[in-house]
Coordinates of C-alpha atoms in Angstrom, one line a residue:
Chain A
X1 CA 105.4 -1.8 100.3
X2 CA 104.7 1.6 101.8
X3 CA 101.7 2.1 99.6
X4 CA 100.2 -1.3 100.6
X5 CA 100.8 -0.7 104.2
X6 CA 99.4 2.8 104.0
X7 CA 96.3 1.6 102.1
X8 CA 95.5 -1.0 104.8
X9 CA 96.0 1.4 107.6
X10 CA 93.8 4.1 106.0
X11 CA 91.2 1.6 104.9
X12 CA 90.9 -0.2 108.2
X13 CA 90.7 3.2 110.0
X14 CA 88.0 4.4 107.7
X15 CA 85.9 1.3 108.4
X16 CA 86.6 1.2 112.1
X17 CA 85.7 4.9 112.6
X18 CA 82.6 4.5 110.4
X19 CA 81.5 1.7 112.7
X20 CA 82.2 3.9 115.7
X21 CA 80.1 6.7 114.2
X22 CA 77.1 4.3 114.5
X23 CA 78.1 2.6 117.7
X24 CA 79.0 5.4 120.0
X25 CA 76.3 6.5 122.4
X26 CA 77.2 10.2 122.6
X27 CA 76.4 12.1 119.4
X28 CA 79.4 14.4 119.8
X29 CA 81.6 11.4 119.8
X30 CA 79.8 10.2 116.7
X31 CA 80.6 13.4 114.9
X32 CA 84.3 13.3 116.0
X33 CA 84.5 9.7 114.7
X34 CA 83.0 10.9 111.4
X35 CA 85.8 13.5 111.2
X36 CA 88.4 10.7 111.6
X37 CA 86.6 8.8 108.8
X38 CA 86.7 11.8 106.5
X39 CA 90.4 12.3 107.3
X40 CA 91.3 8.8 106.5
X41 CA 89.2 8.8 103.3
X42 CA 91.4 11.8 102.3
X43 CA 94.4 9.7 102.9
X44 CA 93.0 7.0 100.5
X45 CA 92.5 9.7 97.9
X46 CA 96.2 10.7 98.2
X47 CA 97.1 7.1 97.7
X48 CA 95.3 6.9 94.3
X49 CA 97.0 10.2 93.3
X50 CA 94.0 12.5 93.6
X51 CA 95.7 14.9 96.0
X52 CA 93.4 17.8 94.9
X53 CA 90.3 15.8 95.8
X54 CA 92.0 14.8 99.1
X55 CA 92.6 18.4 100.1
X56 CA 89.1 19.5 99.1
X57 CA 87.7 16.6 101.2
X58 CA 89.6 17.9 104.2
X59 CA 88.9 21.6 103.6
X60 CA 85.2 21.2 102.8
X61 CA 84.0 18.3 104.9
X62 CA 86.4 18.4 107.9
X63 CA 86.9 22.1 107.9
X64 CA 83.4 23.4 107.3
X65 CA 80.6 20.8 107.2
X66 CA 81.7 18.7 110.2
X67 CA 82.3 21.9 112.3
X68 CA 78.6 22.8 111.6
X69 CA 77.5 19.3 112.5
X70 CA 79.5 19.5 115.7
X71 CA 78.0 23.0 116.4
X72 CA 74.4 21.6 116.1
X73 CA 75.1 18.5 118.0
X74 CA 76.8 20.3 120.9
X75 CA 74.0 22.9 121.2
X76 CA 71.1 20.4 121.1
X77 CA 69.9 19.0 124.3
X78 CA 69.6 15.4 123.2
X79 CA 67.7 12.8 125.1
X80 CA 69.6 9.5 124.6
X81 CA 66.8 7.2 125.9
X82 CA 64.4 8.7 123.4
X83 CA 66.9 8.4 120.6
X84 CA 67.3 4.7 121.1
X85 CA 63.6 4.1 121.6
X86 CA 62.8 4.4 117.9
X87 CA 65.2 1.6 116.9
X88 CA 62.6 -1.1 116.2
X89 CA 60.2 1.3 114.6
X90 CA 62.8 2.7 112.2
X91 CA 64.5 -0.7 111.5
X92 CA 62.7 -1.5 108.2
X93 CA 63.5 2.0 106.9
X94 CA 67.1 1.6 107.8
X95 CA 67.2 -1.8 106.2
X96 CA 65.7 -0.4 103.0
X97 CA 68.3 2.4 102.8
X98 CA 71.1 -0.1 103.4
X99 CA 69.8 -2.3 100.6
X100 CA 69.5 0.6 98.2
X101 CA 73.1 1.7 99.0
X102 CA 74.4 -1.9 98.6
X103 CA 72.6 -2.2 95.2
X104 CA 74.1 1.1 94.1
X105 CA 77.6 0.1 95.1
X106 CA 77.3 -3.3 93.2
X107 CA 75.9 -1.5 90.1
X108 CA 78.6 1.1 90.2
X109 CA 81.4 -1.5 90.6
X110 CA 79.8 -3.5 87.7
X111 CA 79.6 -0.4 85.4
X112 CA 83.2 0.5 86.3
X113 CA 84.5 -3.1 85.5
X114 CA 82.5 -3.2 82.2
X115 CA 84.2 0.1 81.3
X116 CA 81.0 1.5 79.9
X117 CA 81.8 5.1 80.6
X118 CA 84.9 6.8 79.2
X119 CA 86.1 8.3 82.5
X120 CA 88.9 5.9 83.1
X121 CA 89.8 2.3 82.6
X122 CA 89.4 -0.3 85.4
X123 CA 93.1 -0.9 85.7
X124 CA 93.8 2.7 86.3
X125 CA 96.0 3.3 83.3
X126 CA 94.0 6.1 81.8
X127 CA 93.0 7.7 85.1
X128 CA 95.0 11.0 84.9
X129 CA 96.1 13.1 82.0
X130 CA 99.7 12.6 81.2
X131 CA 102.2 15.3 82.2
X132 CA 99.7 17.5 83.9
X133 CA 99.2 18.0 87.6
X134 CA 95.8 17.1 89.2
X135 CA 94.6 20.6 89.5
X136 CA 95.6 21.6 85.9
X137 CA 93.8 18.5 84.5
X138 CA 90.6 19.2 86.5
X139 CA 90.7 22.9 85.7
X140 CA 91.2 22.3 82.0
X141 CA 88.2 20.0 82.0
X142 CA 85.9 22.0 84.2
X143 CA 86.5 25.4 82.4
X144 CA 86.2 24.0 78.9
X145 CA 84.2 20.9 78.4
X146 CA 82.0 21.1 81.5
X147 CA 81.8 24.9 81.7
X148 CA 78.1 25.1 81.4
X149 CA 77.5 22.4 84.1
X150 CA 80.0 24.0 86.4
X151 CA 78.5 27.5 86.1
X152 CA 75.0 26.3 86.5
X153 CA 76.0 24.3 89.6
X154 CA 77.4 27.6 91.0
X155 CA 74.2 29.4 90.3
X156 CA 72.1 26.7 91.9
X157 CA 74.3 26.9 95.0
X158 CA 74.0 30.7 95.1
X159 CA 70.2 30.6 94.7
X160 CA 70.1 28.0 97.6
X161 CA 72.2 30.2 99.8
X162 CA 70.1 33.3 99.1
X163 CA 67.0 31.3 99.6
X164 CA 68.1 30.0 103.0
X165 CA 69.0 33.5 104.1
X166 CA 65.6 34.9 102.9
X167 CA 63.7 32.2 104.6
X168 CA 65.4 32.5 108.0
X169 CA 65.9 36.2 108.1
X170 CA 63.1 38.1 109.7
X171 CA 63.0 41.8 110.5
X172 CA 61.9 42.4 114.1
X173 CA 60.6 45.8 114.8
X174 CA 61.4 45.9 118.5
X175 CA 65.2 45.6 118.3
X176 CA 67.6 48.5 118.2
X177 CA 70.1 47.8 115.5
X178 CA 73.5 49.4 115.3
X179 CA 74.6 51.8 112.6
X180 CA 78.3 51.3 112.6
X181 CA 79.1 54.4 110.5
X182 CA 77.2 56.5 113.1
X183 CA 79.2 55.0 115.9
X184 CA 82.5 55.7 114.1
X185 CA 81.5 59.2 113.1
X186 CA 80.5 60.1 116.7
X187 CA 82.9 62.6 118.4
X188 CA 83.3 63.2 122.1
X189 CA 81.9 66.7 121.8
X190 CA 78.5 65.4 120.7
X191 CA 78.3 62.7 123.3
X192 CA 79.4 64.5 126.5
X193 CA 78.5 67.8 128.1
X194 CA 80.5 69.6 130.7
X195 CA 78.5 71.5 133.3
X196 CA 79.2 73.2 136.6
X197 CA 76.0 72.9 138.6
X198 CA 75.6 75.0 141.7
X199 CA 75.8 73.1 145.0
X200 CA 72.5 71.7 146.0
X201 CA 70.9 71.9 142.6
X202 CA 70.6 69.1 140.1
X203 CA 71.4 69.1 136.5
X204 CA 68.8 69.5 133.8
X205 CA 69.6 67.7 130.6
Chain B
X1 CA 117.9 13.4 101.9
X2 CA 116.6 10.0 100.8
X3 CA 119.5 9.6 98.4
X4 CA 121.9 10.4 101.2
X5 CA 120.6 7.5 103.3
X6 CA 120.4 5.3 100.3
X7 CA 124.1 5.8 99.7
X8 CA 124.7 4.1 103.0
X9 CA 123.3 0.9 101.3
X10 CA 119.8 1.0 102.8
X11 CA 116.8 -0.1 100.7
X12 CA 114.6 2.7 99.4
X13 CA 111.8 2.3 101.9
X14 CA 114.1 2.4 104.9
X15 CA 116.1 5.3 103.5
X16 CA 112.8 7.2 102.9
X17 CA 111.5 6.5 106.4
X18 CA 114.7 7.6 108.1
X19 CA 115.0 10.7 105.9
X20 CA 111.4 11.7 106.7
X21 CA 111.8 11.2 110.4
X22 CA 115.0 13.2 110.3
X23 CA 113.3 15.9 108.3
X24 CA 110.5 16.2 110.8
X25 CA 112.9 16.4 113.7
X26 CA 115.0 19.0 111.8
X27 CA 111.9 21.2 111.6
X28 CA 110.0 20.4 114.9
X29 CA 112.9 20.7 117.3
X30 CA 114.2 24.2 116.1
X31 CA 110.5 25.2 116.0
X32 CA 110.0 24.4 119.6
X33 CA 113.2 26.3 120.5
X34 CA 112.0 29.2 118.4
X35 CA 108.6 29.2 120.1
X36 CA 110.3 29.3 123.5
X37 CA 112.5 32.2 122.4
X38 CA 109.7 34.0 120.7
X39 CA 107.6 34.0 123.8
X40 CA 110.5 35.5 125.7
X41 CA 111.0 38.1 122.9
X42 CA 107.4 39.0 122.8
X43 CA 107.2 39.5 126.6
X44 CA 110.2 41.8 126.4
X45 CA 108.6 43.7 123.5
X46 CA 105.4 44.2 125.4
X47 CA 107.3 45.3 128.4
X48 CA 109.1 47.9 126.3
X49 CA 105.8 49.1 124.8
X50 CA 104.4 49.5 128.3
X51 CA 107.6 51.0 129.8
X52 CA 108.1 48.0 132.0
X53 CA 111.2 45.8 132.4
X54 CA 109.7 42.4 131.5
X55 CA 111.4 39.1 132.3
X56 CA 115.0 39.8 133.1
X57 CA 115.9 37.6 136.0
X58 CA 116.3 34.0 134.8
X59 CA 119.6 33.6 132.9
X60 CA 121.4 36.5 131.1
X61 CA 118.8 39.2 130.1
X62 CA 116.1 36.7 131.3
X63 CA 116.8 34.6 128.2
X64 CA 115.9 31.3 130.1
X65 CA 112.5 32.6 131.3
X66 CA 110.5 30.4 128.9
X67 CA 112.5 27.3 129.9
X68 CA 111.8 28.0 133.6
X69 CA 108.1 28.4 132.8
X70 CA 108.2 25.1 130.9
X71 CA 109.8 23.3 133.8
X72 CA 107.3 24.8 136.2
X73 CA 104.4 23.8 134.1
X74 CA 105.7 20.2 133.7
X75 CA 106.0 19.7 137.4
X76 CA 102.4 20.8 138.1
X77 CA 99.6 18.4 138.6
X78 CA 97.2 17.7 135.7
X79 CA 93.7 18.4 136.9
X80 CA 90.8 16.8 135.2
X81 CA 87.4 18.2 136.2
X82 CA 85.1 15.5 137.5
X83 CA 82.3 16.4 135.1
X84 CA 84.6 16.6 132.1
X85 CA 84.5 14.2 129.2
X86 CA 87.8 12.7 130.0
X87 CA 89.0 11.3 126.7
X88 CA 88.1 14.3 124.6
X89 CA 89.4 16.7 127.3
X90 CA 92.8 15.1 127.1
X91 CA 92.9 14.7 123.3
X92 CA 92.0 18.3 122.6
X93 CA 95.3 20.0 123.5
X94 CA 97.2 17.2 121.7
X95 CA 95.2 17.9 118.5
X96 CA 95.9 21.7 118.7
X97 CA 99.6 21.0 119.2
X98 CA 99.9 18.4 116.4
X99 CA 98.0 20.4 113.9
X100 CA 100.2 23.4 114.7
X101 CA 103.2 21.3 113.8
X102 CA 101.7 19.6 110.7
X103 CA 101.4 22.6 108.5
X104 CA 105.2 23.3 108.6
X105 CA 105.7 20.2 106.4
X106 CA 105.1 22.3 103.2
X107 CA 107.0 25.5 104.2
X108 CA 110.0 26.1 101.9
X109 CA 113.0 27.1 104.0
X110 CA 115.4 27.5 101.1
X111 CA 115.3 26.6 97.4
X112 CA 114.1 23.0 97.5
X113 CA 114.5 22.7 101.3
X114 CA 110.9 21.4 101.9
X115 CA 109.9 18.4 103.8
X116 CA 107.0 17.6 101.5
X117 CA 107.3 19.3 98.1
X118 CA 103.7 18.6 97.1
X119 CA 101.7 20.0 94.2
X120 CA 98.9 21.2 96.4
X121 CA 101.0 22.8 99.1
X122 CA 98.9 25.9 99.7
X123 CA 95.7 23.8 99.8
X124 CA 97.4 21.6 102.4
X125 CA 98.1 24.6 104.5
X126 CA 94.4 25.7 104.2
X127 CA 93.2 22.1 105.1
X128 CA 95.5 21.9 108.1
X129 CA 94.6 25.3 109.4
X130 CA 90.9 24.5 109.1
X131 CA 91.6 21.5 111.5
X132 CA 92.9 23.9 114.1
X133 CA 89.4 24.8 115.3
X134 CA 88.8 21.3 116.6
X135 CA 91.3 21.5 119.4
X136 CA 89.4 24.6 120.7
X137 CA 85.9 23.3 120.1
X138 CA 86.6 19.9 121.7
X139 CA 88.2 21.6 124.7
X140 CA 85.3 23.9 125.2
X141 CA 82.7 21.1 125.0
X142 CA 84.7 18.5 127.0
X143 CA 85.4 20.9 129.9
X144 CA 81.7 20.8 130.7
X145 CA 81.8 24.4 131.9
X146 CA 80.1 27.6 130.7
X147 CA 83.0 29.9 129.9
X148 CA 85.0 27.3 127.8
X149 CA 81.8 26.5 125.9
X150 CA 81.1 30.1 125.0
X151 CA 84.7 30.4 124.0
X152 CA 84.5 27.4 121.8
X153 CA 81.4 28.7 120.0
X154 CA 83.1 32.0 119.4
X155 CA 86.3 30.3 118.2
X156 CA 84.5 28.1 115.7
X157 CA 82.5 31.0 114.2
X158 CA 85.5 33.3 114.1
X159 CA 87.8 30.8 112.4
X160 CA 85.3 29.7 109.8
X161 CA 84.5 33.3 109.0
X162 CA 88.0 34.4 108.4
X163 CA 89.0 31.2 106.5
X164 CA 86.6 32.2 103.8
X165 CA 88.3 35.5 103.0
X166 CA 91.8 33.9 103.5
X167 CA 90.8 31.4 100.8
X168 CA 90.0 34.2 98.4
X169 CA 93.2 36.1 99.2
X170 CA 95.2 33.0 98.6
X171 CA 93.4 32.5 95.3
X172 CA 94.8 35.8 94.2
X173 CA 98.4 34.7 95.0
X174 CA 97.8 31.4 93.3
X175 CA 96.5 33.1 90.2
X176 CA 99.6 35.3 90.0
X177 CA 102.0 32.5 90.7
X178 CA 100.2 30.0 88.5
X179 CA 100.8 27.2 90.9
X180 CA 99.8 25.8 94.3
X181 CA 103.3 24.5 95.1
X182 CA 104.9 26.6 97.8
X183 CA 108.4 26.5 96.4
X184 CA 107.2 27.5 93.0
X185 CA 105.2 30.4 94.5
X186 CA 108.4 31.7 96.1
X187 CA 110.3 31.4 92.8
X188 CA 107.5 33.2 90.9
X189 CA 108.1 36.2 93.2
X190 CA 111.6 36.7 91.8
X191 CA 111.7 40.2 90.3
X192 CA 107.9 40.6 90.7
X193 CA 108.0 44.3 90.3
X194 CA 110.1 45.6 87.3
X195 CA 112.4 42.6 87.7
X196 CA 114.0 44.3 90.8
X197 CA 111.9 43.7 93.9
X198 CA 111.2 40.2 95.0
X199 CA 107.7 39.7 96.5
X200 CA 104.1 39.8 95.5
X201 CA 103.4 42.5 98.0
X202 CA 105.3 45.0 95.9
X203 CA 102.8 44.6 93.1
X204 CA 100.1 47.4 93.6
X205 CA 97.3 45.0 92.8
X206 CA 98.4 42.4 95.5
X207 CA 99.5 44.8 98.2
X208 CA 95.9 45.4 99.5
X209 CA 95.6 41.6 99.6
X210 CA 98.6 41.3 101.8
X211 CA 97.1 43.9 104.2
X212 CA 93.9 41.8 104.4
X213 CA 96.0 38.6 104.8
X214 CA 97.9 40.1 107.7
X215 CA 94.8 41.2 109.5
X216 CA 93.0 37.9 108.7
X217 CA 96.0 35.9 110.0
X218 CA 95.7 37.7 113.3
X219 CA 92.0 36.8 113.4
X220 CA 92.7 33.2 112.4
X221 CA 95.2 32.7 115.2
X222 CA 92.9 34.5 117.6
X223 CA 95.4 37.2 118.6
X224 CA 94.6 40.6 120.0
X225 CA 92.6 42.6 118.8
X226 CA 90.6 39.5 117.8
X227 CA 91.3 37.3 120.9
X228 CA 87.6 37.1 121.9
X229 CA 88.0 33.4 122.5
X230 CA 90.1 34.1 125.6
X231 CA 88.7 37.5 126.5
X232 CA 89.6 37.5 130.2
X233 CA 87.1 40.2 131.2
X234 CA 84.2 38.1 129.9
X235 CA 85.3 34.4 129.8
X236 CA 88.1 34.0 132.4
X237 CA 90.6 32.3 130.1
X238 CA 88.2 30.9 127.5
X239 CA 88.6 27.3 126.4
X240 CA 91.8 27.0 128.5
X241 CA 90.0 27.8 131.7
X242 CA 89.9 24.2 133.0
X243 CA 93.3 23.2 131.8
X244 CA 96.4 23.0 133.9
X245 CA 100.0 21.6 133.7
X246 CA 101.2 20.2 130.4
X247 CA 97.8 20.2 128.7
X248 CA 97.8 24.0 129.2
X249 CA 101.4 24.2 128.0
X250 CA 100.5 22.3 124.8
X251 CA 97.9 25.0 124.0
X252 CA 100.5 27.7 124.5
X253 CA 103.1 26.0 122.3
X254 CA 100.4 25.3 119.7
X255 CA 99.2 28.9 119.7
X256 CA 102.7 30.3 119.3
X257 CA 103.6 27.7 116.6
X258 CA 100.5 28.9 114.8
X259 CA 101.4 32.5 115.1
X260 CA 104.9 31.8 113.8
X261 CA 103.4 29.8 110.9
X262 CA 101.2 32.7 110.0
X263 CA 104.2 35.1 110.1
X264 CA 106.1 32.7 107.9
X265 CA 103.2 32.4 105.5
X266 CA 103.1 36.2 105.2
X267 CA 106.8 36.1 104.3
X268 CA 106.5 33.1 101.9
X269 CA 103.3 34.2 100.1
X270 CA 103.8 37.9 99.8
X271 CA 107.3 39.0 100.7
X272 CA 109.4 36.5 98.7
X273 CA 110.1 33.8 101.3
X274 CA 113.8 32.8 101.1
X275 CA 114.5 35.3 98.3
X276 CA 116.3 38.5 99.3
X277 CA 114.0 41.5 99.1
X278 CA 115.9 43.0 96.1
X279 CA 117.0 41.0 93.1
X280 CA 120.7 41.8 93.4
X281 CA 123.4 39.2 93.0
X282 CA 125.5 39.9 96.2
X283 CA 122.3 39.5 98.4
X284 CA 122.0 35.9 97.2
X285 CA 125.3 35.1 99.1
X286 CA 123.2 35.3 102.3
X287 CA 121.6 31.9 102.8
X288 CA 117.8 31.8 102.1
X289 CA 117.0 30.6 105.5
X290 CA 118.4 33.8 107.0
X291 CA 116.1 35.9 104.8
X292 CA 113.1 33.8 105.7
X293 CA 113.8 34.0 109.4
X294 CA 114.4 37.8 109.2
X295 CA 111.1 38.4 107.4
X296 CA 109.3 36.1 109.8
X297 CA 110.6 38.0 112.7
X298 CA 109.6 41.3 111.2
X299 CA 106.0 40.0 111.0
X300 CA 106.2 38.6 114.5
X301 CA 107.2 42.1 115.7
X302 CA 104.2 43.5 113.9
X303 CA 102.0 40.9 115.7
X304 CA 103.5 41.9 119.0
X305 CA 103.2 45.6 118.3
X306 CA 99.5 45.2 117.4
X307 CA 98.9 43.1 120.5
X308 CA 100.5 45.7 122.7
X309 CA 98.7 48.7 121.3
X310 CA 95.3 47.9 119.8
X311 CA 92.3 47.3 122.1
X312 CA 90.1 44.3 121.7
X313 CA 87.2 44.2 119.1
X314 CA 83.6 43.6 120.1
X315 CA 82.3 40.3 118.8
X316 CA 79.8 41.9 116.3
X317 CA 82.5 44.2 115.0
X318 CA 84.7 41.1 114.4
X319 CA 81.9 39.3 112.4
X320 CA 81.1 42.5 110.5
X321 CA 84.7 43.0 109.5
X322 CA 85.0 39.4 108.3
X323 CA 81.8 39.0 106.4
X324 CA 80.8 42.5 105.3
X325 CA 84.3 44.0 104.5
X326 CA 86.9 41.4 104.0
X327 CA 84.8 38.9 102.0
X328 CA 83.5 41.4 99.4
X329 CA 86.9 43.1 99.1
X330 CA 88.8 39.9 98.6
X331 CA 86.1 38.7 96.1
X332 CA 86.4 41.9 94.1
X333 CA 90.2 41.5 94.1
X334 CA 89.9 37.9 92.8
X335 CA 88.0 39.3 89.8
X336 CA 90.4 42.2 89.4
X337 CA 93.6 40.1 89.6
X338 CA 92.2 37.4 87.2
X339 CA 91.0 40.2 84.8
X340 CA 94.4 41.9 84.9
X341 CA 96.2 38.6 84.3
X342 CA 93.9 37.8 81.3
X343 CA 94.7 41.2 79.7
X344 CA 98.5 41.2 80.4
X345 CA 99.7 37.7 80.6
X346 CA 97.3 35.2 78.9
X347 CA 95.6 37.5 76.3
X348 CA 91.8 37.7 75.9
X349 CA 90.3 34.9 73.8
X350 CA 88.6 36.3 70.7

C-alpha cells in the first residue's frame, strides 16, 4: 500500500512540476520546478530499488547541473516579452521534437515488452543480481564487462573538459597576476622601512 | 521499532508509519535542543578566547540565553521587502532548515540505532548536503538586493568547489571500509590500527584525508575562516541581510544543525563513531551514544577554536585552496589508498 501511494505521489509530482517548468513565466521559477522534478524522479528510482541511481540523480543533476542552470539564469538579463514572441515561429520545431520523443518512447516501451535485449525482463524478475547490493552489482559489471566503454567514456569527458578550458582561457597581458608563493614568502623586513626624517623634509624612497 | 508497535496489534503499515514519525521526533527534538545549547557553548568559548565574559545573565551561568534569543526572534515582525520574490523568499529558509535536518536520518547513534539503515548512506549524505546550497542561492536571488545576491553567488561557487574534494575524501573512506552503509563503516573501524585503536584517522594513509575533511567541512558549512558568504565588512550579512524574525532564526538553526552534522560526520567517518577510541572491553560498558556525543563535541570545540582565532580568507585564496591544493591531493590519495588496498587486502591480479 505504501509503495503504491508513494508511486502515485512521486509520479504526479514529477508530471506536475514538469508542466510547471514549461508554464512558469519566470525562468528562475522554471529551473526551481525542474529541481523538484529531478528530486521526485529520484524518489521513483528508489521505489524500483535502484537507490544508487537515485542518489546519483540527486548528486549530479540537483547538486551540480541544476546549480549551474540556476547560476546562468539568474545572471542573465532576460527579456520576457522577447522570449514569448518567438512562440509561433518555433512552434513547428517544437512539435517535431515532441513527435520524435514520443516515437522514441513508444519504440523503447515496445522493445522492452518484446524482451529483445537481455538487460532485464519486463516483469522485473531479473532486474537485479541476487544477493548483491545495487552498487556492488553495478561495480562488478562496469569494471569487468564494460571496462573499456567505461574508461573511454572517462577519457572523452576529460578531453571535453580540457577542451572547454583551453577554448575559454585566454592570457591577457595587461593583468597583474598574483604569485601566491611570493606573497607567503614575503617578510615584514622586506616590505616596510623605518625612517626618522628631519622635521620639514620629506622622505626619499 | 516497527516490531514494537506491531506487538500492539497494529498492521505493518501503521506500525511502520508511527515508528518512523517517532524516530524522526527522537532525532529532531534533541537536535534542536543541542543546537540551542551549542550556540550558548560556542558563545562562551569565544568569550573565553577573547578574554570576555560572554552570555552569563539569563538563567544559571547564562544557560537559557539561546531560549531567550529564540523567544525574542519569534515575537519580532516578519519583514518581506516589497521588491522581493515573495514565494521563493519565504521558501528559502525553510529549505535550508529542512535539508539540515534530513541528513541526520542516516547517522548511526549506536550499533543499529539508525533511522534509515540504507545501503547508500554516505551517498545520501552527499546528496543532501549538495541540496543545502539552494536555500542560500534562492534567498540571495529572491531578496532582490545586491549584497544577498553577491553572497549567493559566492556560496554556490564555494560549496560546489569543496564538494568535489569531499567526494574524493569520502571515496577513500569507502574504499577502506568496503561499504557505503554508515553503520558498517563504523564497524569497519573497529581495531583499525593494530587491532587496538578504533578509527580510520589512526591509519597513517587516512590521517591526511581526515585533516582535509575537517578543513573542507568548515568550508562546506561556510564557517570562519571560509565565511565569505556573510563577510560583514563586505556584504553586511550576506544572504541573510533582508531576513528578520523566524525566517532569520531558521537560517541560524539550519546553519548550526549543519555544523553539528559535519562534526558528527568527522566522528563517524574517521574517529570510530559510537565505538570507544581504544578497543578495550571495559570501555564498551559506556553506551555508544556517549562516545559519539563526546567526539562530536571535541570537533565542535575545534570548529569554535578556529572561528575564534583564524582570520578570514580572501575569496581567490579560498578557490585556490579548493581547486589547486585539495582536489589534486585528495585525487592522489584515492590512487594511493586503492593501490595500498590492492597490494595488502585484495591481492594484485596476475
